Amino acid sequence: MMGQQDGSQDRLFYSFNLDEHVPRDHLLRGIDQVLDLRELRAQLAPFYSHTGRPSIDPELILRMLIVGYCCGIRSERRLCEEVHLNLAYRWFCRLELDAQVPNHSTFSKNRHGRFRTSDAFRQLFESVLRRCMTEGLVGGEGFAVDASFIRADANRARGVERGQVPKWENPSRAVREYLEGVEATNPVASDDTELPSERNISLSDPAAHWTAAPGGPPQYAYSTNYLIDLDVGIIVDVEATPANRSWEVESTKVMVDRVEERFGLKPRRLVGDTAYGSGAMLSWMVKEKEIAPHVPVWDKTQRKDGTLSSNEFTWNEQANEYRCPEGVSLRSERRNFTEPRDHVTKADTIIYRSRKQDCAGCQLKQRCCPNTSIRKIARSVHEESRDVGRAIGRTPEYIDSKRQRKKVEMLFAHLKRILKLDRLRLRGMSGARDEFLLAATAQNLRRMAKRLLGVQGRTAAAI
Ligand code: SF4
């Protein structure tokens, strides 16, 4: 017999237990078990007044933000609607069935106000990381580092071209923050504040860099930099930088130092791609931090025209010279100077030269320096560290590290495709920092929930 609903929805009282309606294997159940916001609440307390009307519970806003970042809900307005309608979201936010969901403008006030001033998002990230460490998910033996461009919330057409000076009437929060930053590094600035002229500047978000990913169109973007532990891929630090390689590489030092200082974690090896293989970076890893560099070394010493490459010359550290295959010395200086000179060039190299009279009658001249009277070799001041990197590059361990490096790339793919963070919603460097911290926190929470509780629900499947 075909059933039919009676269609009446006018009952006044229901017996309803929210908890019973959230599936046992729901991702948010797993996250709820590993999330503890009590410490953060205590840290936020000094930023609230002791008198007046009680504010919206900061824990509620943080829980709603976690729902948004864990479930890829990017719009604050939509997040409020979803929390209002979705029982699991309501349950996670500890809201009763008839409780009021905060207005979307409350997010903006808290994000740009107390949460930013109190550095709440970093504290949240660190408290989640601490829990990951307690649960044994962070080995600390090997870290991997990488960066990924994230588009800024800035129209490509709304910018001024390189060399032009932008004029802002009614500068937005992001513009004010940018100008304050420029003034801080240029104290004589006034109305004629000297702005960086080497790139296009966005009128909406001037801190974003005009850049292009390989094969992609140019756009305004920031970089999110991840430092991850290689055991199960927990993100141990995250840093927002302009989308620029040199900033990305520098942020590695900040992250490695911070993780060591805050958590006492120092890896034995650091895995990265070619961007991290400059001589200066290798030297920082090997000499300053005593970390094994599992990164490809930038090497342009191999010649492709058939002439002798510099690795066919023998280096003698004690004599501070190269010897060519004919046994002739190449030196950086051949006489004693009254004032000792280091001979270091702007490119951080020292040039070693043979003597004209040695090369003139040499049988290898055509294979060594066919177009010049002498042979020159530029030796990096970081050559020792580069040699360490090259030696590691020939080990089976390095092959493993290369494979493990994919873990950080997968986290970026997950960030963009599942968490839908391929474009920022907040502007300015502090907006990028807040978004990247929350997204990394969400990724760690999802991973921890899956690992510890075996959460295999629909929403957890893509962790
Ligand atoms: S050309 Fe000069 S540097 Fe080159 S192999 Fe001959 S002697 Fe040595």
GROMACS .gro file of C-alpha atoms and ligand atoms in nm:
model
  471
    1MET     CA    1   0.000   0.000   0.000
    2MET     CA    2   0.135   0.341  -0.091
    3GLY     CA    3   0.199   0.553   0.214
    4GLN     CA    4   0.127   0.922   0.233
    5GLN     CA    5   0.258   1.186   0.470
    6ASP     CA    6  -0.008   1.375   0.652
    7GLY     CA    7   0.179   1.696   0.562
    8SER     CA    8   0.132   1.863   0.898
    9GLN     CA    9   0.440   2.033   1.040
   10ASP     CA   10   0.273   2.220   1.318
   11ARG     CA   11   0.381   2.020   1.623
   12LEU     CA   12   0.506   2.252   1.892
   13PHE     CA   13   0.716   2.009   2.093
   14TYR     CA   14   0.960   1.748   1.973
   15SER     CA   15   1.186   1.509   2.148
   16PHE     CA   16   1.508   1.557   1.955
   17ASN     CA   17   1.866   1.469   2.042
   18LEU     CA   18   2.110   1.639   1.805
   19ASP     CA   19   2.388   1.397   1.895
   20GLU     CA   20   2.186   1.100   1.771
   21HIS     CA   21   2.150   1.255   1.427
   22VAL     CA   22   2.522   1.303   1.360
   23PRO     CA   23   2.672   0.989   1.203
   24ARG     CA   24   2.926   0.806   1.420
   25ASP     CA   25   3.188   0.824   1.144
   26HIS     CA   26   3.135   1.190   1.058
   27LEU     CA   27   3.457   1.380   1.011
   28LEU     CA   28   3.353   1.650   1.258
   29ARG     CA   29   3.304   1.388   1.530
   30GLY     CA   30   3.666   1.285   1.489
   31ILE     CA   31   3.785   1.645   1.489
   32ASP     CA   32   3.576   1.727   1.795
   33GLN     CA   33   3.753   1.454   1.991
   34VAL     CA   34   4.098   1.594   1.919
   35LEU     CA   35   4.017   1.964   1.943
   36ASP     CA   36   4.063   2.142   2.275
   37LEU     CA   37   4.000   2.517   2.276
   38ARG     CA   38   4.014   2.573   2.653
   39GLU     CA   39   4.373   2.701   2.647
   40LEU     CA   40   4.296   2.938   2.361
   41ARG     CA   41   3.994   3.069   2.544
   42ALA     CA   42   4.215   3.158   2.840
   43GLN     CA   43   4.463   3.334   2.610
   44LEU     CA   44   4.186   3.537   2.449
   45ALA     CA   45   4.035   3.645   2.784
   46PRO     CA   46   4.254   3.960   2.827
   47PHE     CA   47   4.121   4.092   2.494
   48TYR     CA   48   3.763   4.108   2.621
   49SER     CA   49   3.620   4.370   2.855
   50HIS     CA   50   3.520   4.261   3.207
   51THR     CA   51   3.205   4.469   3.193
   52GLY     CA   52   2.916   4.520   2.953
   53ARG     CA   53   2.710   4.278   2.751
   54PRO     CA   54   2.865   3.933   2.699
   55SER     CA   55   3.014   3.893   2.353
   56ILE     CA   56   2.952   3.600   2.123
   57ASP     CA   57   3.155   3.309   2.257
   58PRO     CA   58   3.492   3.318   2.072
   59GLU     CA   59   3.496   2.937   2.083
   60LEU     CA   60   3.178   2.936   1.873
   61ILE     CA   61   3.338   3.160   1.610
   62LEU     CA   62   3.652   2.946   1.605
   63ARG     CA   63   3.446   2.627   1.572
   64MET     CA   64   3.250   2.779   1.287
   65LEU     CA   65   3.573   2.883   1.116
   66ILE     CA   66   3.707   2.530   1.158
   67VAL     CA   67   3.390   2.393   0.996
   68GLY     CA   68   3.439   2.638   0.709
   69TYR     CA   69   3.804   2.551   0.647
   70CYS     CA   70   3.762   2.175   0.703
   71CYS     CA   71   3.464   2.147   0.471
   72GLY     CA   72   3.571   2.391   0.201
   73ILE     CA   73   3.303   2.654   0.274
   74ARG     CA   74   3.480   2.969   0.170
   75SER     CA   75   3.210   3.230   0.204
   76GLU     CA   76   3.136   3.354   0.555
   77ARG     CA   77   2.777   3.430   0.459
   78ARG     CA   78   2.733   3.077   0.329
   79LEU     CA   79   2.903   2.932   0.635
   80CYS     CA   80   2.645   3.098   0.859
   81GLU     CA   81   2.366   2.953   0.645
   82GLU     CA   82   2.523   2.607   0.647
   83VAL     CA   83   2.571   2.607   1.024
   84HIS     CA   84   2.211   2.716   1.058
   85LEU     CA   85   2.083   2.431   0.839
   86ASN     CA   86   2.329   2.145   0.880
   87LEU     CA   87   2.278   1.935   1.194
   88ALA     CA   88   2.636   1.807   1.207
   89TYR     CA   89   2.776   2.160   1.183
   90ARG     CA   90   2.536   2.274   1.455
   91TRP     CA   91   2.641   1.982   1.674
   92PHE     CA   92   3.012   2.059   1.624
   93CYS     CA   93   2.955   2.427   1.709
   94ARG     CA   94   2.774   2.322   2.030
   95LEU     CA   95   2.461   2.508   1.918
   96GLU     CA   96   2.119   2.397   2.036
   97LEU     CA   97   1.861   2.329   1.767
   98ASP     CA   98   1.698   2.666   1.823
   99ALA     CA   99   2.016   2.863   1.903
  100GLN     CA  100   2.097   3.174   1.701
  101VAL     CA  101   2.387   3.147   1.456
  102PRO     CA  102   2.616   3.455   1.462
  103ASN     CA  103   2.587   3.700   1.177
  104HIS     CA  104   2.857   3.688   0.908
  105SER     CA  105   2.973   4.040   0.996
  106THR     CA  106   3.070   3.908   1.343
  107PHE     CA  107   3.342   3.704   1.173
  108SER     CA  108   3.490   4.008   1.011
  109LYS     CA  109   3.495   4.205   1.338
  110ASN     CA  110   3.661   3.923   1.530
  111ARG     CA  111   3.904   3.823   1.258
  112HIS     CA  112   4.035   4.174   1.200
  113GLY     CA  113   4.009   4.270   1.566
  114ARG     CA  114   4.076   4.054   1.868
  115PHE     CA  115   4.179   3.736   1.690
  116ARG     CA  116   4.445   3.915   1.489
  117THR     CA  117   4.573   4.122   1.781
  118SER     CA  118   4.595   3.820   2.008
  119ASP     CA  119   4.751   3.601   1.736
  120ALA     CA  120   4.472   3.351   1.804
  121PHE     CA  121   4.509   3.161   1.477
  122ARG     CA  122   4.876   3.086   1.537
  123GLN     CA  123   4.797   2.973   1.888
  124LEU     CA  124   4.522   2.750   1.752
  125PHE     CA  125   4.760   2.604   1.493
  126GLU     CA  126   5.023   2.540   1.759
  127SER     CA  127   4.780   2.381   2.004
  128VAL     CA  128   4.665   2.139   1.731
  129LEU     CA  129   5.027   2.064   1.642
  130ARG     CA  130   5.105   1.999   2.009
  131ARG     CA  131   4.822   1.746   2.017
  132CYS     CA  132   4.961   1.580   1.703
  133MET     CA  133   5.297   1.552   1.878
  134THR     CA  134   5.138   1.408   2.193
  135GLU     CA  135   4.962   1.148   1.978
  136GLY     CA  136   5.296   1.047   1.825
  137LEU     CA  137   5.219   1.171   1.474
  138VAL     CA  138   5.532   1.386   1.449
  139GLY     CA  139   5.858   1.193   1.423
  140GLY     CA  140   6.088   1.495   1.387
  141GLU     CA  141   6.352   1.304   1.187
  142GLY     CA  142   6.283   1.447   0.843
  143PHE     CA  143   6.103   1.762   0.731
  144ALA     CA  144   6.003   1.870   0.382
  145VAL     CA  145   5.951   2.227   0.268
  146ASP     CA  146   5.766   2.370  -0.029
  147ALA     CA  147   5.559   2.669  -0.135
  148SER     CA  148   5.253   2.717  -0.349
  149PHE     CA  149   5.097   3.025  -0.510
  150ILE     CA  150   4.748   3.119  -0.396
  151ARG     CA  151   4.566   3.386  -0.595
  152ALA     CA  152   4.496   3.707  -0.409
  153ASP     CA  153   4.150   3.861  -0.397
  154ALA     CA  154   4.257   4.121  -0.652
  155ASN     CA  155   4.135   4.183  -1.003
  156ARG     CA  156   4.414   4.148  -1.258
  157ALA     CA  157   4.294   4.461  -1.438
  158ARG     CA  158   4.293   4.679  -1.125
  159GLY     CA  159   4.657   4.761  -1.091
  160VAL     CA  160   4.922   5.008  -1.193
  161GLU     CA  161   5.205   4.906  -1.416
  162ARG     CA  162   5.566   4.891  -1.317
  163GLY     CA  163   5.719   5.236  -1.265
  164GLN     CA  164   5.387   5.419  -1.211
  165VAL     CA  165   5.292   5.550  -0.869
  166PRO     CA  166   4.950   5.438  -0.749
  167LYS     CA  167   4.715   5.689  -0.585
  168TRP     CA  168   4.462   5.565  -0.334
  169GLU     CA  169   4.161   5.769  -0.232
  170ASN     CA  170   3.990   5.614   0.072
  171PRO     CA  171   4.253   5.342   0.122
  172SER     CA  172   4.113   5.010   0.240
  173ARG     CA  173   4.244   4.814   0.537
  174ALA     CA  174   4.476   4.610   0.312
  175VAL     CA  175   4.613   4.927   0.147
  176ARG     CA  176   4.669   5.099   0.484
  177GLU     CA  177   4.849   4.793   0.615
  178TYR     CA  178   5.068   4.785   0.304
  179LEU     CA  179   5.154   5.156   0.325
  180GLU     CA  180   5.239   5.124   0.693
  181GLY     CA  181   5.473   4.838   0.603
  182VAL     CA  182   5.642   5.045   0.332
  183GLU     CA  183   5.678   5.340   0.568
  184ALA     CA  184   5.824   5.119   0.838
  185THR     CA  185   6.104   5.014   0.604
  186ASN     CA  186   6.141   5.368   0.467
  187PRO     CA  187   6.111   5.605   0.767
  188VAL     CA  188   6.153   5.925   0.562
  189ALA     CA  189   5.840   5.849   0.368
  190SER     CA  190   5.561   6.100   0.351
  191ASP     CA  191   5.287   6.154   0.096
  192ASP     CA  192   5.548   6.072  -0.164
  193THR     CA  193   5.614   5.734  -0.007
  194GLU     CA  194   5.851   5.549  -0.232
  195LEU     CA  195   5.675   5.234  -0.344
  196PRO     CA  196   5.848   4.931  -0.490
  197SER     CA  197   5.872   5.006  -0.862
  198GLU     CA  198   6.003   4.673  -0.983
  199ARG     CA  199   5.659   4.518  -1.025
  200ASN     CA  200   5.293   4.586  -1.101
  201ILE     CA  201   5.098   4.694  -0.794
  202SER     CA  202   4.739   4.594  -0.730
  203LEU     CA  203   4.513   4.877  -0.623
  204SER     CA  204   4.299   4.635  -0.419
  205ASP     CA  205   4.573   4.436  -0.246
  206PRO     CA  206   4.913   4.599  -0.298
  207ALA     CA  207   5.099   4.344  -0.082
  208ALA     CA  208   5.016   4.068  -0.333
  209HIS     CA  209   5.288   4.002  -0.591
  210TRP     CA  210   5.231   4.011  -0.964
  211THR     CA  211   5.356   3.673  -1.070
  212ALA     CA  212   5.291   3.373  -1.291
  213ALA     CA  213   5.308   3.002  -1.222
  214PRO     CA  214   5.487   2.806  -1.498
  215GLY     CA  215   5.260   2.801  -1.801
  216GLY     CA  216   4.991   3.011  -1.631
  217PRO     CA  217   4.877   3.370  -1.682
  218PRO     CA  218   5.024   3.643  -1.459
  219GLN     CA  219   4.815   3.729  -1.154
  220TYR     CA  220   4.837   3.882  -0.809
  221ALA     CA  221   4.922   3.613  -0.555
  222TYR     CA  222   5.069   3.516  -0.221
  223SER     CA  223   5.265   3.203  -0.137
  224THR     CA  224   5.177   2.961   0.136
  225ASN     CA  225   5.492   2.791   0.267
  226TYR     CA  226   5.462   2.454   0.440
  227LEU     CA  227   5.715   2.278   0.658
  228ILE     CA  228   5.590   1.924   0.712
  229ASP     CA  229   5.704   1.626   0.911
  230LEU     CA  230   5.762   1.330   0.680
  231ASP     CA  231   5.620   1.059   0.908
  232VAL     CA  232   5.250   1.108   0.834
  233GLY     CA  233   5.261   1.452   0.671
  234ILE     CA  234   5.166   1.674   0.965
  235ILE     CA  235   5.228   2.042   0.890
  236VAL     CA  236   5.468   2.164   1.158
  237ASP     CA  237   5.477   2.525   1.039
  238VAL     CA  238   5.321   2.754   0.783
  239GLU     CA  239   5.422   3.099   0.668
  240ALA     CA  240   5.263   3.349   0.430
  241THR     CA  241   5.497   3.537   0.197
  242PRO     CA  242   5.468   3.738  -0.123
  243ALA     CA  243   5.466   3.506  -0.424
  244ASN     CA  244   5.838   3.534  -0.481
  245ARG     CA  245   6.101   3.264  -0.470
  246SER     CA  246   6.356   3.448  -0.257
  247TRP     CA  247   6.090   3.521   0.008
  248GLU     CA  248   5.981   3.158   0.001
  249VAL     CA  249   6.337   3.036   0.058
  250GLU     CA  250   6.393   3.285   0.341
  251SER     CA  251   6.070   3.173   0.508
  252THR     CA  252   6.221   2.824   0.544
  253LYS     CA  253   6.477   2.962   0.786
  254VAL     CA  254   6.203   3.135   0.985
  255MET     CA  255   5.996   2.816   1.005
  256VAL     CA  256   6.283   2.581   1.093
  257ASP     CA  257   6.405   2.818   1.366
  258ARG     CA  258   6.055   2.873   1.504
  259VAL     CA  259   5.973   2.501   1.522
  260GLU     CA  260   6.300   2.439   1.703
  261GLU     CA  261   6.239   2.722   1.946
  262ARG     CA  262   5.870   2.652   2.014
  263PHE     CA  263   5.867   2.271   2.010
  264GLY     CA  264   6.232   2.164   2.034
  265LEU     CA  265   6.203   1.991   1.696
  266LYS     CA  266   6.507   1.992   1.470
  267PRO     CA  267   6.512   1.754   1.175
  268ARG     CA  268   6.813   1.544   1.076
  269ARG     CA  269   6.733   1.603   0.707
  270LEU     CA  270   6.542   1.869   0.517
  271VAL     CA  271   6.384   1.777   0.185
  272GLY     CA  272   6.305   2.037  -0.080
  273ASP     CA  273   6.302   2.101  -0.453
  274THR     CA  274   6.550   2.290  -0.667
  275ALA     CA  275   6.434   2.628  -0.533
  276TYR     CA  276   6.604   2.545  -0.203
  277GLY     CA  277   6.932   2.429  -0.359
  278SER     CA  278   7.120   2.761  -0.377
  279GLY     CA  279   7.469   2.772  -0.225
  280ALA     CA  280   7.363   3.012   0.052
  281MET     CA  281   7.068   2.794   0.152
  282LEU     CA  282   7.280   2.478   0.150
  283SER     CA  283   7.541   2.651   0.361
  284TRP     CA  284   7.273   2.758   0.612
  285MET     CA  285   7.153   2.398   0.641
  286VAL     CA  286   7.494   2.232   0.660
  287LYS     CA  287   7.700   2.480   0.860
  288GLU     CA  288   7.454   2.678   1.066
  289LYS     CA  289   7.184   2.420   1.141
  290GLU     CA  290   7.374   2.094   1.086
  291ILE     CA  291   7.082   1.954   0.885
  292ALA     CA  292   7.145   1.716   0.594
  293PRO     CA  293   7.025   1.895   0.275
  294HIS     CA  294   6.815   1.654   0.067
  295VAL     CA  295   6.770   1.907  -0.212
  296PRO     CA  296   6.898   1.919  -0.571
  297VAL     CA  297   7.208   2.138  -0.586
  298TRP     CA  298   7.201   2.432  -0.830
  299ASP     CA  299   7.482   2.331  -1.057
  300LYS     CA  300   7.583   2.509  -1.374
  301THR     CA  301   7.939   2.381  -1.377
  302GLN     CA  302   7.870   2.106  -1.630
  303ARG     CA  303   7.959   2.229  -1.979
  304LYS     CA  304   7.753   2.112  -2.274
  305ASP     CA  305   7.980   2.223  -2.559
  306GLY     CA  306   8.229   1.938  -2.515
  307THR     CA  307   8.492   2.148  -2.337
  308LEU     CA  308   8.630   2.048  -1.995
  309SER     CA  309   8.391   2.108  -1.705
  310SER     CA  310   8.521   2.235  -1.374
  311ASN     CA  311   8.463   1.897  -1.208
  312GLU     CA  312   8.743   1.762  -1.430
  313PHE     CA  313   8.981   1.987  -1.239
  314THR     CA  314   9.110   1.874  -0.899
  315TRP     CA  315   9.051   2.097  -0.599
  316ASN     CA  316   9.318   2.124  -0.332
  317GLU     CA  317   9.179   2.286  -0.020
  318GLN     CA  318   9.511   2.335   0.155
  319ALA     CA  319   9.682   2.495  -0.139
  320ASN     CA  320   9.365   2.689  -0.226
  321GLU     CA  321   9.396   2.602  -0.592
  322TYR     CA  322   9.261   2.388  -0.874
  323ARG     CA  323   9.483   2.159  -1.082
  324CYS     CA  324   9.390   2.106  -1.445
  325PRO     CA  325   9.431   1.766  -1.620
  326GLU     CA  326   9.774   1.885  -1.732
  327GLY     CA  327   9.878   1.947  -1.371
  328VAL     CA  328   9.879   2.326  -1.402
  329SER     CA  329   9.753   2.531  -1.109
  330LEU     CA  330   9.461   2.775  -1.122
  331ARG     CA  331   9.481   3.026  -0.840
  332SER     CA  332   9.281   3.322  -0.714
  333GLU     CA  333   9.598   3.522  -0.644
  334ARG     CA  334   9.958   3.479  -0.738
  335ARG     CA  335  10.125   3.746  -0.528
  336ASN     CA  336  10.108   3.855  -0.168
  337PHE     CA  337   9.902   4.168  -0.104
  338THR     CA  338   9.988   4.400   0.185
  339GLU     CA  339   9.620   4.403   0.274
  340PRO     CA  340   9.482   4.048   0.246
  341ARG     CA  341   9.192   4.024  -0.002
  342ASP     CA  342   8.910   3.774  -0.002
  343HIS     CA  343   8.849   3.800  -0.381
  344VAL     CA  344   8.477   3.725  -0.329
  345THR     CA  345   8.262   3.854  -0.616
  346LYS     CA  346   7.906   3.989  -0.589
  347ALA     CA  347   7.783   3.643  -0.691
  348ASP     CA  348   7.958   3.493  -0.384
  349THR     CA  349   8.225   3.323  -0.594
  350ILE     CA  350   8.603   3.332  -0.608
  351ILE     CA  351   8.762   3.322  -0.954
  352TYR     CA  352   9.056   3.086  -1.006
  353ARG     CA  353   9.273   3.149  -1.313
  354SER     CA  354   9.546   2.963  -1.498
  355ARG     CA  355   9.846   3.151  -1.640
  356LYS     CA  356   9.867   3.254  -2.002
  357GLN     CA  357  10.217   3.108  -2.047
  358ASP     CA  358  10.101   2.770  -1.908
  359CYS     CA  359   9.809   2.742  -2.148
  360ALA     CA  360   9.977   2.880  -2.459
  361GLY     CA  361  10.136   2.554  -2.569
  362CYS     CA  362   9.896   2.313  -2.404
  363GLN     CA  363   9.770   2.019  -2.606
  364LEU     CA  364   9.428   2.040  -2.434
  365LYS     CA  365   9.382   2.410  -2.510
  366GLN     CA  366   9.104   2.350  -2.766
  367ARG     CA  367   8.913   2.134  -2.518
  368CYS     CA  368   8.976   2.362  -2.223
  369CYS     CA  369   8.955   2.728  -2.321
  370PRO     CA  370   8.938   2.753  -2.703
  371ASN     CA  371   8.826   3.118  -2.709
  372THR     CA  372   9.029   3.266  -2.425
  373SER     CA  373   9.398   3.277  -2.342
  374ILE     CA  374   9.348   3.139  -1.990
  375ARG     CA  375   9.104   2.908  -1.812
  376LYS     CA  376   8.888   3.050  -1.534
  377ILE     CA  377   8.684   2.861  -1.275
  378ALA     CA  378   8.434   3.040  -1.051
  379ARG     CA  379   8.418   2.858  -0.716
  380SER     CA  380   8.124   2.932  -0.488
  381VAL     CA  381   8.212   3.037  -0.134
  382HIS     CA  382   7.952   2.774  -0.036
  383GLU     CA  383   8.120   2.499  -0.238
  384GLU     CA  384   8.185   2.277   0.065
  385SER     CA  385   7.814   2.272   0.148
  386ARG     CA  386   7.731   2.216  -0.219
  387ASP     CA  387   7.966   1.914  -0.213
  388VAL     CA  388   7.776   1.780   0.089
  389GLY     CA  389   7.450   1.822  -0.107
  390ARG     CA  390   7.599   1.650  -0.413
  391ALA     CA  391   7.723   1.358  -0.202
  392ILE     CA  392   7.378   1.313  -0.043
  393GLY     CA  393   7.225   1.328  -0.391
  394ARG     CA  394   7.405   1.004  -0.480
  395THR     CA  395   7.267   0.805  -0.184
  396PRO     CA  396   6.962   0.569  -0.182
  397GLU     CA  397   6.826   0.776   0.110
  398TYR     CA  398   6.799   1.072  -0.124
  399ILE     CA  399   6.582   0.871  -0.364
  400ASP     CA  400   6.349   0.798  -0.070
  401SER     CA  401   6.344   1.166   0.025
  402LYS     CA  402   6.251   1.262  -0.332
  403ARG     CA  403   5.957   1.027  -0.314
  404GLN     CA  404   5.854   1.159   0.027
  405ARG     CA  405   5.865   1.516  -0.101
  406LYS     CA  406   5.540   1.443  -0.282
  407LYS     CA  407   5.361   1.450   0.054
  408VAL     CA  408   5.387   1.826   0.070
  409GLU     CA  409   5.274   1.862  -0.292
  410MET     CA  410   4.971   1.646  -0.210
  411LEU     CA  411   4.887   1.876   0.080
  412PHE     CA  412   4.881   2.172  -0.160
  413ALA     CA  413   4.661   1.980  -0.403
  414HIS     CA  414   4.427   1.895  -0.114
  415LEU     CA  415   4.430   2.258  -0.001
  416LYS     CA  416   4.320   2.384  -0.341
  417ARG     CA  417   4.090   2.108  -0.463
  418ILE     CA  418   3.920   1.983  -0.146
  419LEU     CA  419   3.943   2.280   0.088
  420LYS     CA  420   3.892   2.510  -0.213
  421LEU     CA  421   4.158   2.754  -0.107
  422ASP     CA  422   4.279   2.842  -0.455
  423ARG     CA  423   4.193   3.207  -0.404
  424LEU     CA  424   4.207   3.413  -0.086
  425ARG     CA  425   3.905   3.591   0.054
  426LEU     CA  426   4.097   3.817   0.292
  427ARG     CA  427   4.331   4.086   0.168
  428GLY     CA  428   4.670   4.204   0.287
  429MET     CA  429   4.958   4.002   0.426
  430SER     CA  430   4.783   3.957   0.759
  431GLY     CA  431   4.473   3.829   0.578
  432ALA     CA  432   4.685   3.576   0.389
  433ARG     CA  433   4.858   3.475   0.713
  434ASP     CA  434   4.524   3.417   0.889
  435GLU     CA  435   4.383   3.213   0.601
  436PHE     CA  436   4.694   2.997   0.561
  437LEU     CA  437   4.713   2.928   0.935
  438LEU     CA  438   4.348   2.824   0.951
  439ALA     CA  439   4.377   2.606   0.642
  440ALA     CA  440   4.689   2.432   0.777
  441THR     CA  441   4.513   2.381   1.111
  442ALA     CA  442   4.216   2.226   0.929
  443GLN     CA  443   4.446   1.993   0.734
  444ASN     CA  444   4.620   1.878   1.053
  445LEU     CA  445   4.287   1.827   1.230
  446ARG     CA  446   4.149   1.622   0.942
  447ARG     CA  447   4.464   1.411   0.925
  448MET     CA  448   4.475   1.357   1.300
  449ALA     CA  449   4.106   1.262   1.313
  450LYS     CA  450   4.155   1.013   1.034
  451ARG     CA  451   4.470   0.860   1.179
  452LEU     CA  452   4.359   0.834   1.538
  453LEU     CA  453   3.994   0.758   1.506
  454GLY     CA  454   3.979   0.589   1.170
  455VAL     CA  455   3.725   0.843   1.046
  456GLN     CA  456   3.634   0.719   0.700
  457GLY     CA  457   3.321   0.922   0.635
  458ARG     CA  458   3.234   1.083   0.308
  459THR     CA  459   3.391   1.414   0.404
  460ALA     CA  460   3.701   1.244   0.545
  461ALA     CA  461   3.771   1.034   0.240
  462ALA     CA  462   3.967   1.309   0.070
  463ILE     CA  463   4.212   1.378   0.356
  464SF4     S1  464   9.461   2.502  -2.134
  464SF4    FE1  465   9.568   2.564  -1.947
  464SF4     S2  466   9.428   2.515  -1.786
  464SF4    FE2  467   9.356   2.411  -1.965
  464SF4     S3  468   9.438   2.206  -1.950
  464SF4    FE3  469   9.583   2.328  -2.068
  464SF4     S4  470   9.726   2.411  -1.923
  464SF4    FE4  471   9.554   2.334  -1.809
   0.00000   0.00000   0.00000
